[in-house]
Coordinates of C-alpha atoms and ligand atoms in Angstrom, one line a residue:
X14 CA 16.7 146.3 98.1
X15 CA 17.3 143.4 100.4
X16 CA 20.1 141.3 100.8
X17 CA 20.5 138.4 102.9
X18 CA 23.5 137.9 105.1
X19 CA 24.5 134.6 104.0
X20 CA 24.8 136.1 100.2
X21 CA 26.8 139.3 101.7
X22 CA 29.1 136.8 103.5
X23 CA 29.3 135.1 100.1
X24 CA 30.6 138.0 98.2
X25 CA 32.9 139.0 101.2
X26 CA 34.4 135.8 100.4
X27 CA 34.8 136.4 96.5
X28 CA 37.1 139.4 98.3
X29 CA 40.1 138.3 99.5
X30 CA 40.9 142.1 100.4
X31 CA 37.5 143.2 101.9
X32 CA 37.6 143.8 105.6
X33 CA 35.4 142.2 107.3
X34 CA 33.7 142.9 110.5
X35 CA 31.5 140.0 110.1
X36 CA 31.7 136.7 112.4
X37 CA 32.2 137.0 115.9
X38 CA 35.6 135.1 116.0
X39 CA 37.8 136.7 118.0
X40 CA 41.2 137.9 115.7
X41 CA 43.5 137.4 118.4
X42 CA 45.7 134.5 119.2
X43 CA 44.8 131.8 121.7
X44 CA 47.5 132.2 124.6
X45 CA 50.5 130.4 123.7
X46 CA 50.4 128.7 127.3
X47 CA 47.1 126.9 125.7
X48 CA 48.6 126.5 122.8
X49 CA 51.4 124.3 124.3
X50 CA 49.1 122.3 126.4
X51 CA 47.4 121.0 123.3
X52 CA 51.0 120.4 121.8
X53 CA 51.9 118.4 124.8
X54 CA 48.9 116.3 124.8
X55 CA 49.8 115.6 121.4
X56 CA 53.2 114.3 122.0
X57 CA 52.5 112.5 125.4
X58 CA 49.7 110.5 123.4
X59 CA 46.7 112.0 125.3
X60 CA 44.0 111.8 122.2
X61 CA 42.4 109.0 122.9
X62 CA 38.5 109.0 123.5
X63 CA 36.8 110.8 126.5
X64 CA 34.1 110.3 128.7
X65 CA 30.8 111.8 127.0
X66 CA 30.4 114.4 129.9
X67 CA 34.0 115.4 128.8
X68 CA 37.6 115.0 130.3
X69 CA 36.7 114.5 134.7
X70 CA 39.7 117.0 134.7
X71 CA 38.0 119.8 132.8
X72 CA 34.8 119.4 134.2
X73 CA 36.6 119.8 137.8
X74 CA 38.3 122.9 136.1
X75 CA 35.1 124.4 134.8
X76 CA 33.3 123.7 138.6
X77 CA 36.1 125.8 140.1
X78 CA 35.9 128.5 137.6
X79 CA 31.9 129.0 138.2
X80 CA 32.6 129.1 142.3
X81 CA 35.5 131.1 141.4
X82 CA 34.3 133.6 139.0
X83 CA 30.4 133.3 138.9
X84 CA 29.5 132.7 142.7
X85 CA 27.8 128.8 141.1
X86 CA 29.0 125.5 143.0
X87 CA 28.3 122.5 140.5
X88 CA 29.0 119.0 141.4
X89 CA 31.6 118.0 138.3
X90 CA 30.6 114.5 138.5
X91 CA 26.9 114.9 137.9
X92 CA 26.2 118.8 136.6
X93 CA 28.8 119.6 134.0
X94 CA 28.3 118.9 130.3
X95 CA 31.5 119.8 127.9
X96 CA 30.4 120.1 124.2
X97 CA 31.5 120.9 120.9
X98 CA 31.3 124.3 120.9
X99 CA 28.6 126.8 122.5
X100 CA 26.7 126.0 119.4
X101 CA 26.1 122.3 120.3
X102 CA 25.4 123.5 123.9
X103 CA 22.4 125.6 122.9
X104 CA 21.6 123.0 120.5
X105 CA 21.4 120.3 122.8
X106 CA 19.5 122.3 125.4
X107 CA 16.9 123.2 123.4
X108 CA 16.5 119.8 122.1
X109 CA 16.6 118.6 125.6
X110 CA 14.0 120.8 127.0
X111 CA 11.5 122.0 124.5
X112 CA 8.4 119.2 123.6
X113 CA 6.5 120.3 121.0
X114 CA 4.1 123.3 121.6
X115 CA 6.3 124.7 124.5
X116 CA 7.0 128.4 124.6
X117 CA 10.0 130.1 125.2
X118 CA 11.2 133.7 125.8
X119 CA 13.5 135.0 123.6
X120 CA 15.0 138.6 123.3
X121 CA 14.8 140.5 120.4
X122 CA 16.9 140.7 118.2
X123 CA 18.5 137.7 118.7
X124 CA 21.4 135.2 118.0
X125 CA 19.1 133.7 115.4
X126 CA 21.0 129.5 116.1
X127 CA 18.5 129.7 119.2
X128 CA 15.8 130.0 116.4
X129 CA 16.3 127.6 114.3
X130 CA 17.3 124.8 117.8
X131 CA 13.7 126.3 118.5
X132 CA 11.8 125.3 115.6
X133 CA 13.6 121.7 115.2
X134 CA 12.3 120.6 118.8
X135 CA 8.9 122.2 117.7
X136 CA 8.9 125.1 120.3
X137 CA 7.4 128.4 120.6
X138 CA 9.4 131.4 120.5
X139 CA 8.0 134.4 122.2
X140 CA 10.2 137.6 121.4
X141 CA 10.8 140.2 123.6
X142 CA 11.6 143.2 122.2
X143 CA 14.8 145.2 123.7
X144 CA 15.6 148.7 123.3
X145 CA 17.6 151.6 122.4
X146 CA 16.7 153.6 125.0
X147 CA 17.8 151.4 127.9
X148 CA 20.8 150.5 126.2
X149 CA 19.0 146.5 124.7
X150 CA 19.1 145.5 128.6
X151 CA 16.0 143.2 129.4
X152 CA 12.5 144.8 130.8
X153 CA 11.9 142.4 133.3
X154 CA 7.9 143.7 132.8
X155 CA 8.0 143.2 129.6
X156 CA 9.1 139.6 130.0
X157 CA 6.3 138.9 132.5
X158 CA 3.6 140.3 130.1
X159 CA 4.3 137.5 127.7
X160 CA 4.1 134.5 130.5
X161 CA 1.4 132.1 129.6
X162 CA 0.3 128.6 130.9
X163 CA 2.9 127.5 128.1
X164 CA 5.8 128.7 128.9
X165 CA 8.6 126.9 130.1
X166 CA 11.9 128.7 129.3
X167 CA 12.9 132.3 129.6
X168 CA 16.4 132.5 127.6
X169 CA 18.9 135.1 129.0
X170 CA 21.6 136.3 126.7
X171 CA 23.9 138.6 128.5
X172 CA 26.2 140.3 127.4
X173 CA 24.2 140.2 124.1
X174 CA 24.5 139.4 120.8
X175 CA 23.7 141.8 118.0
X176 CA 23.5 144.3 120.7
X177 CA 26.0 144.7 123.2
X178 CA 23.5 145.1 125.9
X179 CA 24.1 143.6 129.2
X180 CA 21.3 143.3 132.0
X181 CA 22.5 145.2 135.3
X182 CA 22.0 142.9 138.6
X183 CA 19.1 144.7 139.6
X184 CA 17.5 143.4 136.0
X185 CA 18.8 140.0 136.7
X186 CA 17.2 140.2 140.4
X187 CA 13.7 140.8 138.7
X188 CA 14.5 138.4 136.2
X189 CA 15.1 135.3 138.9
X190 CA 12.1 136.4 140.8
X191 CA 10.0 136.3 137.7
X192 CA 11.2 133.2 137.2
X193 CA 11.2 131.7 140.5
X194 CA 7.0 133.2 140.5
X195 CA 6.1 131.4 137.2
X196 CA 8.2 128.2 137.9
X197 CA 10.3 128.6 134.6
X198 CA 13.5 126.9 133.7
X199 CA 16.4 129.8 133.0
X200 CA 18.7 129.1 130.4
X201 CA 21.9 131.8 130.9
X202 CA 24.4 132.1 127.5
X203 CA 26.9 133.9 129.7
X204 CA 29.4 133.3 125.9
X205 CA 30.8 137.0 126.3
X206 CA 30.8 137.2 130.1
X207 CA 34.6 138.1 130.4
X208 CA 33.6 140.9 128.0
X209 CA 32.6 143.7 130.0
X210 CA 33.1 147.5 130.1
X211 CA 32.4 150.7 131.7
X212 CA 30.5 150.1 134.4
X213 CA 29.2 147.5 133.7
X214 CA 29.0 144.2 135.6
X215 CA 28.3 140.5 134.6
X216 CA 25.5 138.8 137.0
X217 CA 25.3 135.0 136.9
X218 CA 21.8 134.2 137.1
X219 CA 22.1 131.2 138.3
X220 CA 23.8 132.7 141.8
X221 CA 21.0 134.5 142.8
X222 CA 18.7 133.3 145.6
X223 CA 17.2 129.7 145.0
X224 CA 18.4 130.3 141.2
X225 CA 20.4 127.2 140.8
X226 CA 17.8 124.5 140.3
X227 CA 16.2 125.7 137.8
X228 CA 19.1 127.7 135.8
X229 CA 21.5 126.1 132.6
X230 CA 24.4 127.9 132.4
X231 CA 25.9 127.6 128.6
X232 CA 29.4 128.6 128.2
X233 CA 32.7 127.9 126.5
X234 CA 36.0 129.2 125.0
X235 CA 35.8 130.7 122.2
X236 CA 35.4 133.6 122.9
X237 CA 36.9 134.3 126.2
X238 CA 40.3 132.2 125.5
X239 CA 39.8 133.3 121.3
X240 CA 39.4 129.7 120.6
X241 CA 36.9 129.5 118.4
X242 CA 38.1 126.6 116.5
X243 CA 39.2 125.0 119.3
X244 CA 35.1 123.8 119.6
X245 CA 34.6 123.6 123.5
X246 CA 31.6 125.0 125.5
X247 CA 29.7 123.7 128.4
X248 CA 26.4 123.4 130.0
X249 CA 26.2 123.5 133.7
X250 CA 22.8 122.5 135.6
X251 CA 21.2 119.9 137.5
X252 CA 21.9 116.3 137.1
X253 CA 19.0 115.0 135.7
X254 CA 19.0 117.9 133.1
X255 CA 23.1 116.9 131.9
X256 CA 22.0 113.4 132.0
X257 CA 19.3 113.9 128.8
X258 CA 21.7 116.3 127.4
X259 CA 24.9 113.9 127.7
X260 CA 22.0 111.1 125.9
X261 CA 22.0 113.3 122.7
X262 CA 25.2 114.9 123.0
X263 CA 26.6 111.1 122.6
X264 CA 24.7 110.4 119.9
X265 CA 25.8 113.4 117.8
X266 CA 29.3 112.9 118.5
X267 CA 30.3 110.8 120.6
X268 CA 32.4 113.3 122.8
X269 CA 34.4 116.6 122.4
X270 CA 37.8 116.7 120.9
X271 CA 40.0 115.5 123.8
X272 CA 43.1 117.8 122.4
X273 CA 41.2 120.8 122.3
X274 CA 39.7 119.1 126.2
X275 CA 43.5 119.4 127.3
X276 CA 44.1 122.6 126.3
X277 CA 40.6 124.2 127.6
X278 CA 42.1 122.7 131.3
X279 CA 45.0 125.0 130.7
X280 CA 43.2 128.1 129.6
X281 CA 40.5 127.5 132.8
X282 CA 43.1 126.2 135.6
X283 CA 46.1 128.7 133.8
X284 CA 47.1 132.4 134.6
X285 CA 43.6 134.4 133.3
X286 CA 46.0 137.8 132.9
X287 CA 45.4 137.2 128.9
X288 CA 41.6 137.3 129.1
X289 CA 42.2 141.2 131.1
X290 CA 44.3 142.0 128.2
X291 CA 42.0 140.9 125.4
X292 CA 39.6 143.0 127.4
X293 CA 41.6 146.1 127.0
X294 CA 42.0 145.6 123.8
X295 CA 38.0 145.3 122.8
X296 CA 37.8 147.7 124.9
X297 CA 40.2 150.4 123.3
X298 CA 39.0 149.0 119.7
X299 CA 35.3 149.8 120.7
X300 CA 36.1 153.4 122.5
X301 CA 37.7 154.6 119.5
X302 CA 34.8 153.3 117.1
X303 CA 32.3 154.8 119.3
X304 CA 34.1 157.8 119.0
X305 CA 34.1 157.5 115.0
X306 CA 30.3 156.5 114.9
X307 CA 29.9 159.8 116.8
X308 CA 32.1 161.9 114.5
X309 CA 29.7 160.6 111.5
X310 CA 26.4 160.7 113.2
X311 CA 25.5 157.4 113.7
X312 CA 23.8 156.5 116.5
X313 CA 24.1 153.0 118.1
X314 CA 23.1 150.9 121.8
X315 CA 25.6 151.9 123.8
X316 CA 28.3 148.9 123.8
X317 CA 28.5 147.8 127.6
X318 CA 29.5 144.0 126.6
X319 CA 30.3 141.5 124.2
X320 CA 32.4 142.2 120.9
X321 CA 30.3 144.1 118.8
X322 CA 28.6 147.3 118.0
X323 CA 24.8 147.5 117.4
X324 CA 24.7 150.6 115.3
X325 CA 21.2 152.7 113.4
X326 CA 22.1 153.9 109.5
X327 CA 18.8 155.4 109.2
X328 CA 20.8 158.8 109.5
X329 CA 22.0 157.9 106.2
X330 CA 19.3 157.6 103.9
X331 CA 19.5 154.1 103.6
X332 CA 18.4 150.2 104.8
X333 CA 20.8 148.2 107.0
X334 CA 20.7 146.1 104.1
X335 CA 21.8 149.0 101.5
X336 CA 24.1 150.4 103.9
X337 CA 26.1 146.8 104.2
X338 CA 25.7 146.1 100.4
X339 CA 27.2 149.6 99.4
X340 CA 30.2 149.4 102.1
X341 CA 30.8 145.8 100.6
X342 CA 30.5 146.9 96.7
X343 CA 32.2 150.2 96.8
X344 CA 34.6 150.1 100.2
X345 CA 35.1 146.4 100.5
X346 CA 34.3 146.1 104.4
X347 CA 31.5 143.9 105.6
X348 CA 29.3 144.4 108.4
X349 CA 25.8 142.5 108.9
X350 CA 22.3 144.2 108.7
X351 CA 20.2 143.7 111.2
X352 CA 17.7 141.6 109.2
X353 CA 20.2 138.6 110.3
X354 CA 18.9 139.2 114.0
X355 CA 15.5 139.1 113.8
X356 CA 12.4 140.9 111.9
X357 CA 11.9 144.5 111.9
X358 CA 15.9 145.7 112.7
X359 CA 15.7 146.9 109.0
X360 CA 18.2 150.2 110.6
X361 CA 20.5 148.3 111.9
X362 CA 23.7 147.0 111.5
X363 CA 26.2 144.7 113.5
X364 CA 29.6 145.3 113.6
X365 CA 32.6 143.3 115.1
X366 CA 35.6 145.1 116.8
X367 CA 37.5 141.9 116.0
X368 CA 39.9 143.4 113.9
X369 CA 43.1 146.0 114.8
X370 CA 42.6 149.2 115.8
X371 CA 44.5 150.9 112.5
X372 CA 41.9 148.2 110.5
X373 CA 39.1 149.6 112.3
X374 CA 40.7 153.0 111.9
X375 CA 40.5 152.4 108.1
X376 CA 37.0 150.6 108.1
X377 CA 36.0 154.3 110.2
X378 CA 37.3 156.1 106.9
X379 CA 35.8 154.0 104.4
X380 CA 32.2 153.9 105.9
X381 CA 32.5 157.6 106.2
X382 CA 32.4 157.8 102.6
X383 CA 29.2 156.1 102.4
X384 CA 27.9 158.0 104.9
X385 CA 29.0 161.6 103.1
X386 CA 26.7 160.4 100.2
X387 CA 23.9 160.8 102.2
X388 CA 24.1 164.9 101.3
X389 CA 23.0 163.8 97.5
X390 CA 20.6 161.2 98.7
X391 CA 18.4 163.3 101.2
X392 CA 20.1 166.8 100.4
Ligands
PLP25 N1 25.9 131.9 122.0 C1 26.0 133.1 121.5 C2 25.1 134.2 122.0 C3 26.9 133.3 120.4 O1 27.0 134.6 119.9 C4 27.7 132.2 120.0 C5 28.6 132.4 118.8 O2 28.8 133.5 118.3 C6 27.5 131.0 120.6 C7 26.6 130.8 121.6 C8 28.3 129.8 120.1 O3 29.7 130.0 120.2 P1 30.7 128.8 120.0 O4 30.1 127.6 119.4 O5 31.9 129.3 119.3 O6 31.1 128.4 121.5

């Protein structure tokens, strides 16, 4: 049986009890300090339009965030892009770069929006598979094997989506050399940056070594401040490449919303104690559903970033897509199967840890059940 995940998302919906640990929207508040920002835009009259590069004040707020936090000076004037949402960003950028017949690197599996950005400019994507074994990090060699005369882009996700893999600097080192030797443009979705655990660090590509003039950097709030509807990301690169961006950006939409502009300045320029605390909260979320996963013999990637868990069923007896059907039908909790990332992740599931801990607590007990069946399917 195979079951697509827009039709599993459907039937989540026909469920107004099911739990689900579907989209990655964050489930916590947006700080009240950017909450009342946007309020007091709102009453001092500050909605009128924008420039189409954004508000000059958050594009100045955003350059001294990427020196502050990333080790990347931008001019804010010339090299910063603010766009509806992430999801225009990689949109645009794609559009942007890619002529037809142009390759591009993409790991595997994958946030599939770059896929479908890919195949409207009429690009080539090249997969690169990522693995269990070294946690879905990047292999820089096998990212050089698939360089051709063709390529142009080498897209860096990190941390990742499905898989919670993050590449460690010395990764990211190969990764800009590669680049640097094959004269490709690096395009960094640094979304879940703030998102971090363990020991693991986040590595801005684009402050390595002579990295800068050829690196995008796409960004944005939603996830870091849980804004998600709030609809601002960014793009931060060289002039000439935010000047064809802010071309098509304008035509789509003009600008972004100049509310949720204001209250982005607040969240980048404000106190960032509330990003540490959502931290610790992922982070005690996904220590105690590690320690479940464990407890039922489910293996998964081991969750150094991002807000998910990448997790293998095939201990069960069942498909990804089984698995998530069954949890859905019987215990009313939603996860993704893999298929949704990419061809050939048939054991795999994606899991948020955007819910609270007693939820995920209950979600643990629920999927156990499924699990215990496994004894009558496989005896
Ligand atoms: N990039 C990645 C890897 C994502 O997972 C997402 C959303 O889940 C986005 C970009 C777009 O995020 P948004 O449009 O909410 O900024």
């Amino acid at each position: 049986m195979s079951i697509n995940i827009f039709d599993l998302m459907e039937l989540a919906r026909s469920r107004p009890a099911a739990i689900t640990l579907g989209l990655g929207d964050p489930d916590l508040p947006t700080p009240a300090h950017i909450v009342a920002a946007a309020a007091e835009a709102i009453e001092s009259g500050r909605t009128g339009p924008t420039p189409a590069t954004g508000l000059l004040e958050l594009r100045e707020a955003i350059a001294r965030k990427l020196s502050r936090d990333n080790g990347v000076e931008v001019d804010p004037e010339t090299e910063v892009l603010v766009t509806t949402g992430g999801q225009e960003a990689l949109f645009l950028l794609v559009q942007a770069l890619i002529e037809p017949g142009d390759e591009i690197i993409v790991p595997d599996p994958r946030y599939t929006s770059y896929d479908r950005a890919i195949s409207l400019a009429g690009g080539k994507m090249v997969l690169v598979p990522t693995h269990a074994e070294n946690n879905f990090a990047l292999d820089p060699d096998e990212v050089e094997k698939r360089i051709t005369p063709r390529t142009k882009v080498l897209l860096v996700i990190s941390p990742n989506n499905p898989t919670a893999g993050v590449n460690p600097p010395e990764v990211m080192q190969r990764l800009a050399e590669i680049a640097t030797k094959h004269d490709l443009i690096v395009v960094a979705d640094e979304i879940y940056e703030k998102f971090v655990y363990d020991d693991a660090v986040h590595v801005s590509i684009a402050s390595l070594p002579g990295m800068r003039s050829r690196t995008i950097t796409l960004n944005g709030m939603s996830k870091t401040y849980a804004m998600t509807g709030w609809r601002i990301g960014y793009l931060a690169a060289p002039s000439s490449f935010i000047r064809a961006a802010s071309g098509l950006k304008e035509m789509v939409n003009i600008q972004a919303p100049s509310v949720s502009q204001w209250a982005s300045v607040a969240a980048l320029n404000g106190p960032q104690e509330c990003v540490e605390e959502m931290r610790r909260t992922y982070d005690e979320r996904r220590k105690m559903m590690m320690g479940e996963l464990d407890r039922m013999g489910i293996s998964y990637g081991h969750p150094y970033g991002g807000l998910y868990i990448w997790a293998n069923v095939s201990s069960t007896g069942l498909s990804a897509s089984e698995f998530s059907y069954k949890l859905l039908d019987e215990e009313n909790v939603l996860v993704l199967p893999g298929a949704g990332f990419g061809q050939g992740w048939d054991d795999w599931i994606r899991m948020t840890i955007l819910q609270p801990e007693e939820t995920l607590r209950e979600v643990a007990e629920r999927m156990s059940k499924i699990v215990e069946q496994r004894v009558s399917r496989v005896g």
